[in-house]
Amino acid sequence: MKAEALVEIPKCPHAKPRLSPDDFGDQLFLVVVGKGDNERRFTVFRNLLTYHSSYFRAALGGDWKESTQKTVNLPDDDPDVFRAFHHWLYYGTLYSQLTPEGKVPLSAYLIAKVYVFGDARGIPHLCNASVDLLVQKSLSEWVFCHGVLNYVYDNTPENCGLRRLLVKFGAETYRWTRNVRNAEQNFPRMFLMDVMIMNYEDGTYALGKCLSKVGRAKYLETIAKEACEYHDHGQAAADTSATKN
Ligand SMILES: [Zn+2]
């Protein structure tokens, strides 16, 4: 089935300027990701890694002599996650093209893993890009990706952008009537708590909001504009200023 065209996400006012190829420098690193049969190798300019990631700034800072072996090993990371990050470093997007059905080629789970990687490696702008892509994917396929909830609640900090986005989608776009009695078995408890709190604070009874009150078309229009609310601008701003000369 064809997916609907991706909604456009307005440019985040806190977006970090892309690094110009003129500033890539000449130091290439080999990044070995995963292990065994699942190992993949990527070559990346050091300046790209250190510009975007506080983890790599700390790990690759200082002088690297010609003789030094320029290899970074990330055996516990997922090569598919690094592949998306690698693409984002060079092109500013997490993938090169949509599938023939017009769908985002990354699963919601992979997008969530990219977010967690960005959080762990100090790349707040990568987290924000993951949030934007999950907004686009969820709206174009019109599915609530509840399959990622356990992973997200096990691997992200409380109240982070990704959790808040999933709570919003869960509260406003999910048909709870079918599943509310089994909710405790199917969803993380903290998620249910977050949905309940949002439902209370929203004041307009958020559950199923877009299905009844606002309507889907209007919802699609408004939520894309709100993507910024699920970005972490504090960390993004700190990261931008940390790499200014
Ligand atoms: Zn933003």
JSON list of C-alpha atoms and ligand atoms in Angstrom, two decimals:
[
{"chain": "A", "resi": 1, "resn": "MET", "atom": "CA", "xyz": [0.00, 0.00, 0.00]},
{"chain": "A", "resi": 2, "resn": "LYS", "atom": "CA", "xyz": [1.27, 3.46, -0.87]},
{"chain": "A", "resi": 3, "resn": "ALA", "atom": "CA", "xyz": [2.01, 5.77, 2.01]},
{"chain": "A", "resi": 4, "resn": "GLU", "atom": "CA", "xyz": [0.83, 9.36, 2.03]},
{"chain": "A", "resi": 5, "resn": "ALA", "atom": "CA", "xyz": [3.37, 12.00, 1.04]},
{"chain": "A", "resi": 6, "resn": "LEU", "atom": "CA", "xyz": [5.62, 12.95, 3.94]},
{"chain": "A", "resi": 7, "resn": "VAL", "atom": "CA", "xyz": [4.54, 16.09, 5.76]},
{"chain": "A", "resi": 8, "resn": "GLU", "atom": "CA", "xyz": [7.02, 18.90, 5.66]},
{"chain": "A", "resi": 9, "resn": "ILE", "atom": "CA", "xyz": [8.65, 19.71, 8.98]},
{"chain": "A", "resi": 10, "resn": "PRO", "atom": "CA", "xyz": [9.51, 23.42, 9.33]},
{"chain": "A", "resi": 11, "resn": "LYS", "atom": "CA", "xyz": [13.21, 24.09, 9.80]},
{"chain": "A", "resi": 12, "resn": "CYS", "atom": "CA", "xyz": [14.14, 24.02, 13.47]},
{"chain": "A", "resi": 13, "resn": "PRO", "atom": "CA", "xyz": [15.33, 27.50, 14.56]},
{"chain": "A", "resi": 14, "resn": "HIS", "atom": "CA", "xyz": [18.03, 25.78, 16.64]},
{"chain": "A", "resi": 15, "resn": "ALA", "atom": "CA", "xyz": [19.32, 23.60, 13.81]},
{"chain": "A", "resi": 16, "resn": "LYS", "atom": "CA", "xyz": [23.09, 23.47, 13.64]},
{"chain": "A", "resi": 17, "resn": "PRO", "atom": "CA", "xyz": [24.68, 24.71, 10.40]},
{"chain": "A", "resi": 18, "resn": "ARG", "atom": "CA", "xyz": [26.00, 21.84, 8.26]},
{"chain": "A", "resi": 19, "resn": "LEU", "atom": "CA", "xyz": [29.76, 21.55, 8.13]},
{"chain": "A", "resi": 20, "resn": "SER", "atom": "CA", "xyz": [31.07, 22.63, 4.74]},
{"chain": "A", "resi": 21, "resn": "PRO", "atom": "CA", "xyz": [33.20, 20.05, 2.86]},
{"chain": "A", "resi": 22, "resn": "ASP", "atom": "CA", "xyz": [35.89, 22.77, 2.91]},
{"chain": "A", "resi": 23, "resn": "ASP", "atom": "CA", "xyz": [36.11, 22.17, 6.66]},
{"chain": "A", "resi": 24, "resn": "PHE", "atom": "CA", "xyz": [36.20, 18.36, 6.60]},
{"chain": "A", "resi": 25, "resn": "GLY", "atom": "CA", "xyz": [40.00, 18.43, 6.89]},
{"chain": "A", "resi": 26, "resn": "ASP", "atom": "CA", "xyz": [42.17, 15.54, 5.75]},
{"chain": "A", "resi": 27, "resn": "GLN", "atom": "CA", "xyz": [42.01, 13.11, 8.64]},
{"chain": "A", "resi": 28, "resn": "LEU", "atom": "CA", "xyz": [39.93, 10.08, 7.91]},
{"chain": "A", "resi": 29, "resn": "PHE", "atom": "CA", "xyz": [38.99, 7.58, 10.59]},
{"chain": "A", "resi": 30, "resn": "LEU", "atom": "CA", "xyz": [37.95, 4.01, 10.15]},
{"chain": "A", "resi": 31, "resn": "VAL", "atom": "CA", "xyz": [34.97, 3.26, 12.38]},
{"chain": "A", "resi": 32, "resn": "VAL", "atom": "CA", "xyz": [34.38, -0.44, 12.96]},
{"chain": "A", "resi": 33, "resn": "VAL", "atom": "CA", "xyz": [30.83, -1.04, 14.16]},
{"chain": "A", "resi": 34, "resn": "GLY", "atom": "CA", "xyz": [29.35, -4.29, 15.48]},
{"chain": "A", "resi": 35, "resn": "LYS", "atom": "CA", "xyz": [31.12, -7.61, 15.75]},
{"chain": "A", "resi": 36, "resn": "GLY", "atom": "CA", "xyz": [31.42, -10.99, 14.06]},
{"chain": "A", "resi": 37, "resn": "ASP", "atom": "CA", "xyz": [29.24, -11.44, 10.98]},
{"chain": "A", "resi": 38, "resn": "ASN", "atom": "CA", "xyz": [27.45, -8.24, 11.87]},
{"chain": "A", "resi": 39, "resn": "GLU", "atom": "CA", "xyz": [30.57, -6.03, 11.67]},
{"chain": "A", "resi": 40, "resn": "ARG", "atom": "CA", "xyz": [30.63, -3.12, 9.25]},
{"chain": "A", "resi": 41, "resn": "ARG", "atom": "CA", "xyz": [33.30, -0.54, 8.48]},
{"chain": "A", "resi": 42, "resn": "PHE", "atom": "CA", "xyz": [32.82, 3.14, 7.72]},
{"chain": "A", "resi": 43, "resn": "THR", "atom": "CA", "xyz": [35.30, 5.83, 6.84]},
{"chain": "A", "resi": 44, "resn": "VAL", "atom": "CA", "xyz": [34.50, 9.24, 8.27]},
{"chain": "A", "resi": 45, "resn": "PHE", "atom": "CA", "xyz": [36.35, 12.55, 8.44]},
{"chain": "A", "resi": 46, "resn": "ARG", "atom": "CA", "xyz": [37.42, 13.27, 12.00]},
{"chain": "A", "resi": 47, "resn": "ASN", "atom": "CA", "xyz": [36.13, 16.85, 11.79]},
{"chain": "A", "resi": 48, "resn": "LEU", "atom": "CA", "xyz": [32.63, 15.64, 10.93]},
{"chain": "A", "resi": 49, "resn": "LEU", "atom": "CA", "xyz": [32.56, 13.37, 13.97]},
{"chain": "A", "resi": 50, "resn": "THR", "atom": "CA", "xyz": [33.97, 15.96, 16.35]},
{"chain": "A", "resi": 51, "resn": "TYR", "atom": "CA", "xyz": [31.77, 18.77, 15.02]},
{"chain": "A", "resi": 52, "resn": "HIS", "atom": "CA", "xyz": [28.56, 16.87, 15.69]},
{"chain": "A", "resi": 53, "resn": "SER", "atom": "CA", "xyz": [29.31, 14.62, 18.67]},
{"chain": "A", "resi": 54, "resn": "SER", "atom": "CA", "xyz": [30.58, 15.51, 22.14]},
{"chain": "A", "resi": 55, "resn": "TYR", "atom": "CA", "xyz": [31.54, 11.84, 22.59]},
{"chain": "A", "resi": 56, "resn": "PHE", "atom": "CA", "xyz": [33.79, 11.89, 19.52]},
{"chain": "A", "resi": 57, "resn": "ARG", "atom": "CA", "xyz": [35.09, 15.36, 20.45]},
{"chain": "A", "resi": 58, "resn": "ALA", "atom": "CA", "xyz": [36.37, 13.86, 23.69]},
{"chain": "A", "resi": 59, "resn": "ALA", "atom": "CA", "xyz": [37.53, 10.58, 22.18]},
{"chain": "A", "resi": 60, "resn": "LEU", "atom": "CA", "xyz": [39.28, 12.01, 19.11]},
{"chain": "A", "resi": 61, "resn": "GLY", "atom": "CA", "xyz": [40.50, 15.33, 20.48]},
{"chain": "A", "resi": 62, "resn": "GLY", "atom": "CA", "xyz": [44.18, 16.23, 20.60]},
{"chain": "A", "resi": 63, "resn": "ASP", "atom": "CA", "xyz": [46.86, 15.72, 18.00]},
{"chain": "A", "resi": 64, "resn": "TRP", "atom": "CA", "xyz": [46.77, 12.63, 15.85]},
{"chain": "A", "resi": 65, "resn": "LYS", "atom": "CA", "xyz": [50.14, 11.89, 14.34]},
{"chain": "A", "resi": 66, "resn": "GLU", "atom": "CA", "xyz": [50.39, 10.28, 10.94]},
{"chain": "A", "resi": 67, "resn": "SER", "atom": "CA", "xyz": [51.63, 7.10, 12.56]},
{"chain": "A", "resi": 68, "resn": "THR", "atom": "CA", "xyz": [48.71, 6.82, 14.95]},
{"chain": "A", "resi": 69, "resn": "GLN", "atom": "CA", "xyz": [46.24, 4.19, 13.98]},
{"chain": "A", "resi": 70, "resn": "LYS", "atom": "CA", "xyz": [43.05, 6.02, 13.15]},
{"chain": "A", "resi": 71, "resn": "THR", "atom": "CA", "xyz": [40.49, 3.41, 14.04]},
{"chain": "A", "resi": 72, "resn": "VAL", "atom": "CA", "xyz": [37.49, 3.67, 16.34]},
{"chain": "A", "resi": 73, "resn": "ASN", "atom": "CA", "xyz": [35.87, 0.44, 17.50]},
{"chain": "A", "resi": 74, "resn": "LEU", "atom": "CA", "xyz": [32.21, 0.41, 18.45]},
{"chain": "A", "resi": 75, "resn": "PRO", "atom": "CA", "xyz": [31.58, -3.33, 18.90]},
{"chain": "A", "resi": 76, "resn": "ASP", "atom": "CA", "xyz": [28.36, -2.91, 20.85]},
{"chain": "A", "resi": 77, "resn": "ASP", "atom": "CA", "xyz": [26.69, -0.53, 18.42]},
{"chain": "A", "resi": 78, "resn": "ASP", "atom": "CA", "xyz": [24.34, -1.53, 15.60]},
{"chain": "A", "resi": 79, "resn": "PRO", "atom": "CA", "xyz": [25.81, -1.07, 12.08]},
{"chain": "A", "resi": 80, "resn": "ASP", "atom": "CA", "xyz": [22.38, -0.10, 10.71]},
{"chain": "A", "resi": 81, "resn": "VAL", "atom": "CA", "xyz": [22.20, 2.70, 13.26]},
{"chain": "A", "resi": 82, "resn": "PHE", "atom": "CA", "xyz": [25.68, 3.91, 12.39]},
{"chain": "A", "resi": 83, "resn": "ARG", "atom": "CA", "xyz": [24.81, 3.70, 8.70]},
{"chain": "A", "resi": 84, "resn": "ALA", "atom": "CA", "xyz": [21.91, 6.12, 9.24]},
{"chain": "A", "resi": 85, "resn": "PHE", "atom": "CA", "xyz": [24.18, 8.41, 11.32]},
{"chain": "A", "resi": 86, "resn": "HIS", "atom": "CA", "xyz": [26.86, 8.24, 8.62]},
{"chain": "A", "resi": 87, "resn": "HIS", "atom": "CA", "xyz": [24.35, 9.29, 5.97]},
{"chain": "A", "resi": 88, "resn": "TRP", "atom": "CA", "xyz": [23.14, 12.12, 8.19]},
{"chain": "A", "resi": 89, "resn": "LEU", "atom": "CA", "xyz": [26.71, 13.36, 8.72]},
{"chain": "A", "resi": 90, "resn": "TYR", "atom": "CA", "xyz": [27.23, 13.83, 5.01]},
{"chain": "A", "resi": 91, "resn": "TYR", "atom": "CA", "xyz": [23.75, 14.67, 3.74]},
{"chain": "A", "resi": 92, "resn": "GLY", "atom": "CA", "xyz": [21.73, 15.87, 6.74]},
{"chain": "A", "resi": 93, "resn": "THR", "atom": "CA", "xyz": [19.11, 13.11, 6.30]},
{"chain": "A", "resi": 94, "resn": "LEU", "atom": "CA", "xyz": [18.90, 9.59, 7.73]},
{"chain": "A", "resi": 95, "resn": "TYR", "atom": "CA", "xyz": [18.27, 7.88, 4.39]},
{"chain": "A", "resi": 96, "resn": "SER", "atom": "CA", "xyz": [18.81, 8.50, 0.71]},
{"chain": "A", "resi": 97, "resn": "GLN", "atom": "CA", "xyz": [15.40, 7.74, -0.80]},
{"chain": "A", "resi": 98, "resn": "LEU", "atom": "CA", "xyz": [11.92, 6.54, 0.05]},
{"chain": "A", "resi": 99, "resn": "THR", "atom": "CA", "xyz": [10.84, 2.98, -0.81]},
{"chain": "A", "resi": 100, "resn": "PRO", "atom": "CA", "xyz": [8.89, 2.44, -4.10]},
{"chain": "A", "resi": 101, "resn": "GLU", "atom": "CA", "xyz": [5.70, 2.62, -1.97]},
{"chain": "A", "resi": 102, "resn": "GLY", "atom": "CA", "xyz": [6.73, 6.08, -0.82]},
{"chain": "A", "resi": 103, "resn": "LYS", "atom": "CA", "xyz": [7.57, 4.91, 2.69]},
{"chain": "A", "resi": 104, "resn": "VAL", "atom": "CA", "xyz": [10.41, 5.93, 4.97]},
{"chain": "A", "resi": 105, "resn": "PRO", "atom": "CA", "xyz": [12.92, 3.08, 4.57]},
{"chain": "A", "resi": 106, "resn": "LEU", "atom": "CA", "xyz": [13.78, 2.95, 8.29]},
{"chain": "A", "resi": 107, "resn": "SER", "atom": "CA", "xyz": [11.61, 1.02, 10.74]},
{"chain": "A", "resi": 108, "resn": "ALA", "atom": "CA", "xyz": [10.28, 2.90, 13.77]},
{"chain": "A", "resi": 109, "resn": "TYR", "atom": "CA", "xyz": [12.52, 0.67, 15.89]},
{"chain": "A", "resi": 110, "resn": "LEU", "atom": "CA", "xyz": [15.61, 1.68, 13.92]},
{"chain": "A", "resi": 111, "resn": "ILE", "atom": "CA", "xyz": [14.66, 5.36, 14.20]},
{"chain": "A", "resi": 112, "resn": "ALA", "atom": "CA", "xyz": [14.31, 4.91, 17.97]},
{"chain": "A", "resi": 113, "resn": "LYS", "atom": "CA", "xyz": [17.72, 3.23, 18.06]},
{"chain": "A", "resi": 114, "resn": "VAL", "atom": "CA", "xyz": [19.25, 6.17, 16.19]},
{"chain": "A", "resi": 115, "resn": "TYR", "atom": "CA", "xyz": [17.75, 8.47, 18.82]},
{"chain": "A", "resi": 116, "resn": "VAL", "atom": "CA", "xyz": [19.26, 6.39, 21.64]},
{"chain": "A", "resi": 117, "resn": "PHE", "atom": "CA", "xyz": [22.63, 6.34, 19.86]},
{"chain": "A", "resi": 118, "resn": "GLY", "atom": "CA", "xyz": [22.49, 10.14, 19.48]},
{"chain": "A", "resi": 119, "resn": "ASP", "atom": "CA", "xyz": [21.67, 10.50, 23.17]},
{"chain": "A", "resi": 120, "resn": "ALA", "atom": "CA", "xyz": [24.51, 8.18, 24.22]},
{"chain": "A", "resi": 121, "resn": "ARG", "atom": "CA", "xyz": [27.11, 9.74, 21.91]},
{"chain": "A", "resi": 122, "resn": "GLY", "atom": "CA", "xyz": [26.26, 13.38, 22.59]},
{"chain": "A", "resi": 123, "resn": "ILE", "atom": "CA", "xyz": [24.68, 14.19, 19.21]},
{"chain": "A", "resi": 124, "resn": "PRO", "atom": "CA", "xyz": [21.53, 16.15, 20.14]},
{"chain": "A", "resi": 125, "resn": "HIS", "atom": "CA", "xyz": [20.89, 17.25, 16.56]},
{"chain": "A", "resi": 126, "resn": "LEU", "atom": "CA", "xyz": [20.78, 13.59, 15.49]},
{"chain": "A", "resi": 127, "resn": "CYS", "atom": "CA", "xyz": [18.14, 12.97, 18.17]},
{"chain": "A", "resi": 128, "resn": "ASN", "atom": "CA", "xyz": [16.10, 15.87, 16.78]},
{"chain": "A", "resi": 129, "resn": "ALA", "atom": "CA", "xyz": [16.41, 14.50, 13.23]},
{"chain": "A", "resi": 130, "resn": "SER", "atom": "CA", "xyz": [15.13, 11.12, 14.50]},
{"chain": "A", "resi": 131, "resn": "VAL", "atom": "CA", "xyz": [12.14, 12.81, 16.12]},
{"chain": "A", "resi": 132, "resn": "ASP", "atom": "CA", "xyz": [11.32, 14.61, 12.87]},
{"chain": "A", "resi": 133, "resn": "LEU", "atom": "CA", "xyz": [11.57, 11.39, 10.87]},
{"chain": "A", "resi": 134, "resn": "LEU", "atom": "CA", "xyz": [9.35, 9.52, 13.31]},
{"chain": "A", "resi": 135, "resn": "VAL", "atom": "CA", "xyz": [6.75, 12.28, 13.02]},
{"chain": "A", "resi": 136, "resn": "GLN", "atom": "CA", "xyz": [6.86, 12.00, 9.23]},
{"chain": "A", "resi": 137, "resn": "LYS", "atom": "CA", "xyz": [6.76, 8.20, 9.23]},
{"chain": "A", "resi": 138, "resn": "SER", "atom": "CA", "xyz": [3.91, 7.95, 11.74]},
{"chain": "A", "resi": 139, "resn": "LEU", "atom": "CA", "xyz": [1.79, 10.47, 9.87]},
{"chain": "A", "resi": 140, "resn": "SER", "atom": "CA", "xyz": [2.43, 9.15, 6.36]},
{"chain": "A", "resi": 141, "resn": "GLU", "atom": "CA", "xyz": [1.72, 5.53, 7.35]},
{"chain": "A", "resi": 142, "resn": "TRP", "atom": "CA", "xyz": [-0.84, 6.50, 9.99]},
{"chain": "A", "resi": 143, "resn": "VAL", "atom": "CA", "xyz": [0.31, 3.94, 12.49]},
{"chain": "A", "resi": 144, "resn": "PHE", "atom": "CA", "xyz": [1.13, 4.29, 16.16]},
{"chain": "A", "resi": 145, "resn": "CYS", "atom": "CA", "xyz": [4.44, 2.47, 16.60]},
{"chain": "A", "resi": 146, "resn": "HIS", "atom": "CA", "xyz": [3.64, 0.89, 19.97]},
{"chain": "A", "resi": 147, "resn": "GLY", "atom": "CA", "xyz": [6.19, -1.85, 19.26]},
{"chain": "A", "resi": 148, "resn": "VAL", "atom": "CA", "xyz": [9.02, 0.53, 20.18]},
{"chain": "A", "resi": 149, "resn": "LEU", "atom": "CA", "xyz": [7.64, 1.55, 23.58]},
{"chain": "A", "resi": 150, "resn": "ASN", "atom": "CA", "xyz": [9.42, -1.04, 25.70]},
{"chain": "A", "resi": 151, "resn": "TYR", "atom": "CA", "xyz": [12.74, -0.30, 24.01]},
{"chain": "A", "resi": 152, "resn": "VAL", "atom": "CA", "xyz": [12.28, 3.46, 24.34]},
{"chain": "A", "resi": 153, "resn": "TYR", "atom": "CA", "xyz": [11.21, 3.33, 27.99]},
{"chain": "A", "resi": 154, "resn": "ASP", "atom": "CA", "xyz": [14.17, 1.07, 28.79]},
{"chain": "A", "resi": 155, "resn": "ASN", "atom": "CA", "xyz": [16.75, 3.24, 27.02]},
{"chain": "A", "resi": 156, "resn": "THR", "atom": "CA", "xyz": [15.84, 6.91, 27.24]},
{"chain": "A", "resi": 157, "resn": "PRO", "atom": "CA", "xyz": [15.68, 9.45, 30.07]},
{"chain": "A", "resi": 158, "resn": "GLU", "atom": "CA", "xyz": [12.37, 10.47, 31.58]},
{"chain": "A", "resi": 159, "resn": "ASN", "atom": "CA", "xyz": [10.55, 13.24, 29.77]},
{"chain": "A", "resi": 160, "resn": "CYS", "atom": "CA", "xyz": [12.91, 13.23, 26.77]},
{"chain": "A", "resi": 161, "resn": "GLY", "atom": "CA", "xyz": [11.58, 14.39, 23.41]},
{"chain": "A", "resi": 162, "resn": "LEU", "atom": "CA", "xyz": [11.04, 10.91, 21.99]},
{"chain": "A", "resi": 163, "resn": "ARG", "atom": "CA", "xyz": [8.99, 9.77, 24.99]},
{"chain": "A", "resi": 164, "resn": "ARG", "atom": "CA", "xyz": [6.88, 12.92, 24.87]},
{"chain": "A", "resi": 165, "resn": "LEU", "atom": "CA", "xyz": [6.22, 12.42, 21.16]},
{"chain": "A", "resi": 166, "resn": "LEU", "atom": "CA", "xyz": [5.16, 8.79, 21.66]},
{"chain": "A", "resi": 167, "resn": "VAL", "atom": "CA", "xyz": [2.91, 9.79, 24.55]},
{"chain": "A", "resi": 168, "resn": "LYS", "atom": "CA", "xyz": [1.26, 12.40, 22.35]},
{"chain": "A", "resi": 169, "resn": "PHE", "atom": "CA", "xyz": [0.75, 9.96, 19.47]},
{"chain": "A", "resi": 170, "resn": "GLY", "atom": "CA", "xyz": [-0.42, 7.28, 21.87]},
{"chain": "A", "resi": 171, "resn": "ALA", "atom": "CA", "xyz": [-2.94, 9.55, 23.53]},
{"chain": "A", "resi": 172, "resn": "GLU", "atom": "CA", "xyz": [-4.24, 11.28, 20.46]},
{"chain": "A", "resi": 173, "resn": "THR", "atom": "CA", "xyz": [-4.07, 8.79, 17.59]},
{"chain": "A", "resi": 174, "resn": "TYR", "atom": "CA", "xyz": [-4.43, 5.35, 19.16]},
{"chain": "A", "resi": 175, "resn": "ARG", "atom": "CA", "xyz": [-7.75, 3.52, 19.37]},
{"chain": "A", "resi": 176, "resn": "TRP", "atom": "CA", "xyz": [-7.62, 2.72, 23.06]},
{"chain": "A", "resi": 177, "resn": "THR", "atom": "CA", "xyz": [-11.16, 1.38, 23.16]},
{"chain": "A", "resi": 178, "resn": "ARG", "atom": "CA", "xyz": [-9.97, -1.89, 21.67]},
{"chain": "A", "resi": 179, "resn": "ASN", "atom": "CA", "xyz": [-7.01, -2.34, 23.96]},
{"chain": "A", "resi": 180, "resn": "VAL", "atom": "CA", "xyz": [-7.50, -0.46, 27.13]},
{"chain": "A", "resi": 181, "resn": "ARG", "atom": "CA", "xyz": [-8.32, -3.55, 29.20]},
{"chain": "A", "resi": 182, "resn": "ASN", "atom": "CA", "xyz": [-5.08, -5.26, 28.20]},
{"chain": "A", "resi": 183, "resn": "ALA", "atom": "CA", "xyz": [-3.04, -2.09, 28.36]},
{"chain": "A", "resi": 184, "resn": "GLU", "atom": "CA", "xyz": [-1.01, -3.18, 31.35]},
{"chain": "A", "resi": 185, "resn": "GLN", "atom": "CA", "xyz": [0.27, -6.27, 29.54]},
{"chain": "A", "resi": 186, "resn": "ASN", "atom": "CA", "xyz": [0.99, -4.46, 26.30]},
{"chain": "A", "resi": 187, "resn": "PHE", "atom": "CA", "xyz": [2.57, -1.17, 27.31]},
{"chain": "A", "resi": 188, "resn": "PRO", "atom": "CA", "xyz": [5.24, -0.05, 29.76]},
{"chain": "A", "resi": 189, "resn": "ARG", "atom": "CA", "xyz": [3.65, 1.16, 32.98]},
{"chain": "A", "resi": 190, "resn": "MET", "atom": "CA", "xyz": [5.49, 4.46, 32.84]},
{"chain": "A", "resi": 191, "resn": "PHE", "atom": "CA", "xyz": [4.09, 5.06, 29.37]},
{"chain": "A", "resi": 192, "resn": "LEU", "atom": "CA", "xyz": [0.54, 4.51, 30.62]},
{"chain": "A", "resi": 193, "resn": "MET", "atom": "CA", "xyz": [1.25, 6.92, 33.45]},
{"chain": "A", "resi": 194, "resn": "ASP", "atom": "CA", "xyz": [2.60, 9.51, 31.00]},
{"chain": "A", "resi": 195, "resn": "VAL", "atom": "CA", "xyz": [-0.49, 9.13, 28.79]},
{"chain": "A", "resi": 196, "resn": "MET", "atom": "CA", "xyz": [-2.71, 9.58, 31.82]},
{"chain": "A", "resi": 197, "resn": "ILE", "atom": "CA", "xyz": [-0.84, 12.70, 32.93]},
{"chain": "A", "resi": 198, "resn": "MET", "atom": "CA", "xyz": [-1.00, 14.17, 29.44]},
{"chain": "A", "resi": 199, "resn": "ASN", "atom": "CA", "xyz": [-4.67, 13.38, 29.19]},
{"chain": "A", "resi": 200, "resn": "TYR", "atom": "CA", "xyz": [-5.25, 15.24, 32.44]},
{"chain": "A", "resi": 201, "resn": "GLU", "atom": "CA", "xyz": [-3.01, 18.21, 31.67]},
{"chain": "A", "resi": 202, "resn": "ASP", "atom": "CA", "xyz": [-4.28, 18.60, 28.11]},
{"chain": "A", "resi": 203, "resn": "GLY", "atom": "CA", "xyz": [-7.64, 19.72, 29.48]},
{"chain": "A", "resi": 204, "resn": "THR", "atom": "CA", "xyz": [-9.43, 18.69, 26.28]},
{"chain": "A", "resi": 205, "resn": "TYR", "atom": "CA", "xyz": [-9.45, 14.96, 26.92]},
{"chain": "A", "resi": 206, "resn": "ALA", "atom": "CA", "xyz": [-6.56, 13.95, 24.69]},
{"chain": "A", "resi": 207, "resn": "LEU", "atom": "CA", "xyz": [-7.42, 10.28, 24.25]},
{"chain": "A", "resi": 208, "resn": "GLY", "atom": "CA", "xyz": [-8.42, 9.70, 20.66]},
{"chain": "A", "resi": 209, "resn": "LYS", "atom": "CA", "xyz": [-8.48, 13.46, 20.05]},
{"chain": "A", "resi": 210, "resn": "CYS", "atom": "CA", "xyz": [-7.56, 13.34, 16.39]},
{"chain": "A", "resi": 211, "resn": "LEU", "atom": "CA", "xyz": [-9.97, 10.51, 15.69]},
{"chain": "A", "resi": 212, "resn": "SER", "atom": "CA", "xyz": [-13.01, 12.41, 16.87]},
{"chain": "A", "resi": 213, "resn": "LYS", "atom": "CA", "xyz": [-12.68, 16.07, 17.74]},
{"chain": "A", "resi": 214, "resn": "VAL", "atom": "CA", "xyz": [-10.01, 17.56, 15.56]},
{"chain": "A", "resi": 215, "resn": "GLY", "atom": "CA", "xyz": [-10.08, 15.14, 12.69]},
{"chain": "A", "resi": 216, "resn": "ARG", "atom": "CA", "xyz": [-7.19, 13.53, 10.93]},
{"chain": "A", "resi": 217, "resn": "ALA", "atom": "CA", "xyz": [-6.58, 16.11, 8.18]},
{"chain": "A", "resi": 218, "resn": "LYS", "atom": "CA", "xyz": [-6.33, 18.98, 10.61]},
{"chain": "A", "resi": 219, "resn": "TYR", "atom": "CA", "xyz": [-4.17, 16.89, 12.88]},
{"chain": "A", "resi": 220, "resn": "LEU", "atom": "CA", "xyz": [-1.67, 16.19, 10.10]},
{"chain": "A", "resi": 221, "resn": "GLU", "atom": "CA", "xyz": [-1.48, 19.89, 9.41]},
{"chain": "A", "resi": 222, "resn": "THR", "atom": "CA", "xyz": [-0.86, 20.96, 12.98]},
{"chain": "A", "resi": 223, "resn": "ILE", "atom": "CA", "xyz": [1.39, 18.26, 14.35]},
{"chain": "A", "resi": 224, "resn": "ALA", "atom": "CA", "xyz": [4.15, 18.65, 11.77]},
{"chain": "A", "resi": 225, "resn": "LYS", "atom": "CA", "xyz": [4.43, 22.29, 12.81]},
{"chain": "A", "resi": 226, "resn": "GLU", "atom": "CA", "xyz": [4.82, 21.21, 16.42]},
{"chain": "A", "resi": 227, "resn": "ALA", "atom": "CA", "xyz": [7.75, 18.83, 15.82]},
{"chain": "A", "resi": 228, "resn": "CYS", "atom": "CA", "xyz": [10.08, 21.32, 17.49]},
{"chain": "A", "resi": 229, "resn": "GLU", "atom": "CA", "xyz": [8.34, 20.72, 20.81]},
{"chain": "A", "resi": 230, "resn": "TYR", "atom": "CA", "xyz": [9.93, 17.28, 20.86]},
{"chain": "A", "resi": 231, "resn": "HIS", "atom": "CA", "xyz": [13.43, 18.51, 20.16]},
{"chain": "A", "resi": 232, "resn": "ASP", "atom": "CA", "xyz": [15.96, 19.04, 22.91]},
{"chain": "A", "resi": 233, "resn": "HIS", "atom": "CA", "xyz": [16.95, 22.63, 22.24]},
{"chain": "A", "resi": 234, "resn": "GLY", "atom": "CA", "xyz": [18.96, 23.06, 25.45]},
{"chain": "A", "resi": 235, "resn": "GLN", "atom": "CA", "xyz": [21.44, 20.35, 24.50]},
{"chain": "A", "resi": 236, "resn": "ALA", "atom": "CA", "xyz": [21.30, 21.35, 20.85]},
{"chain": "A", "resi": 237, "resn": "ALA", "atom": "CA", "xyz": [22.24, 24.95, 21.69]},
{"chain": "A", "resi": 238, "resn": "ALA", "atom": "CA", "xyz": [25.04, 23.82, 24.03]},
{"chain": "A", "resi": 239, "resn": "ASP", "atom": "CA", "xyz": [26.39, 21.58, 21.28]},
{"chain": "A", "resi": 240, "resn": "THR", "atom": "CA", "xyz": [26.28, 24.38, 18.70]},
{"chain": "A", "resi": 241, "resn": "SER", "atom": "CA", "xyz": [28.14, 26.82, 20.94]},
{"chain": "A", "resi": 242, "resn": "ALA", "atom": "CA", "xyz": [30.68, 24.21, 22.05]},
{"chain": "A", "resi": 243, "resn": "THR", "atom": "CA", "xyz": [32.03, 23.88, 18.54]},
{"chain": "A", "resi": 244, "resn": "LYS", "atom": "CA", "xyz": [32.13, 27.58, 17.67]},
{"chain": "A", "resi": 245, "resn": "ASN", "atom": "CA", "xyz": [35.59, 29.09, 17.56]},
{"chain": "B", "resi": 1, "resn": "ZN", "atom": "ZN", "xyz": [13.55, 22.37, 17.10]}
]
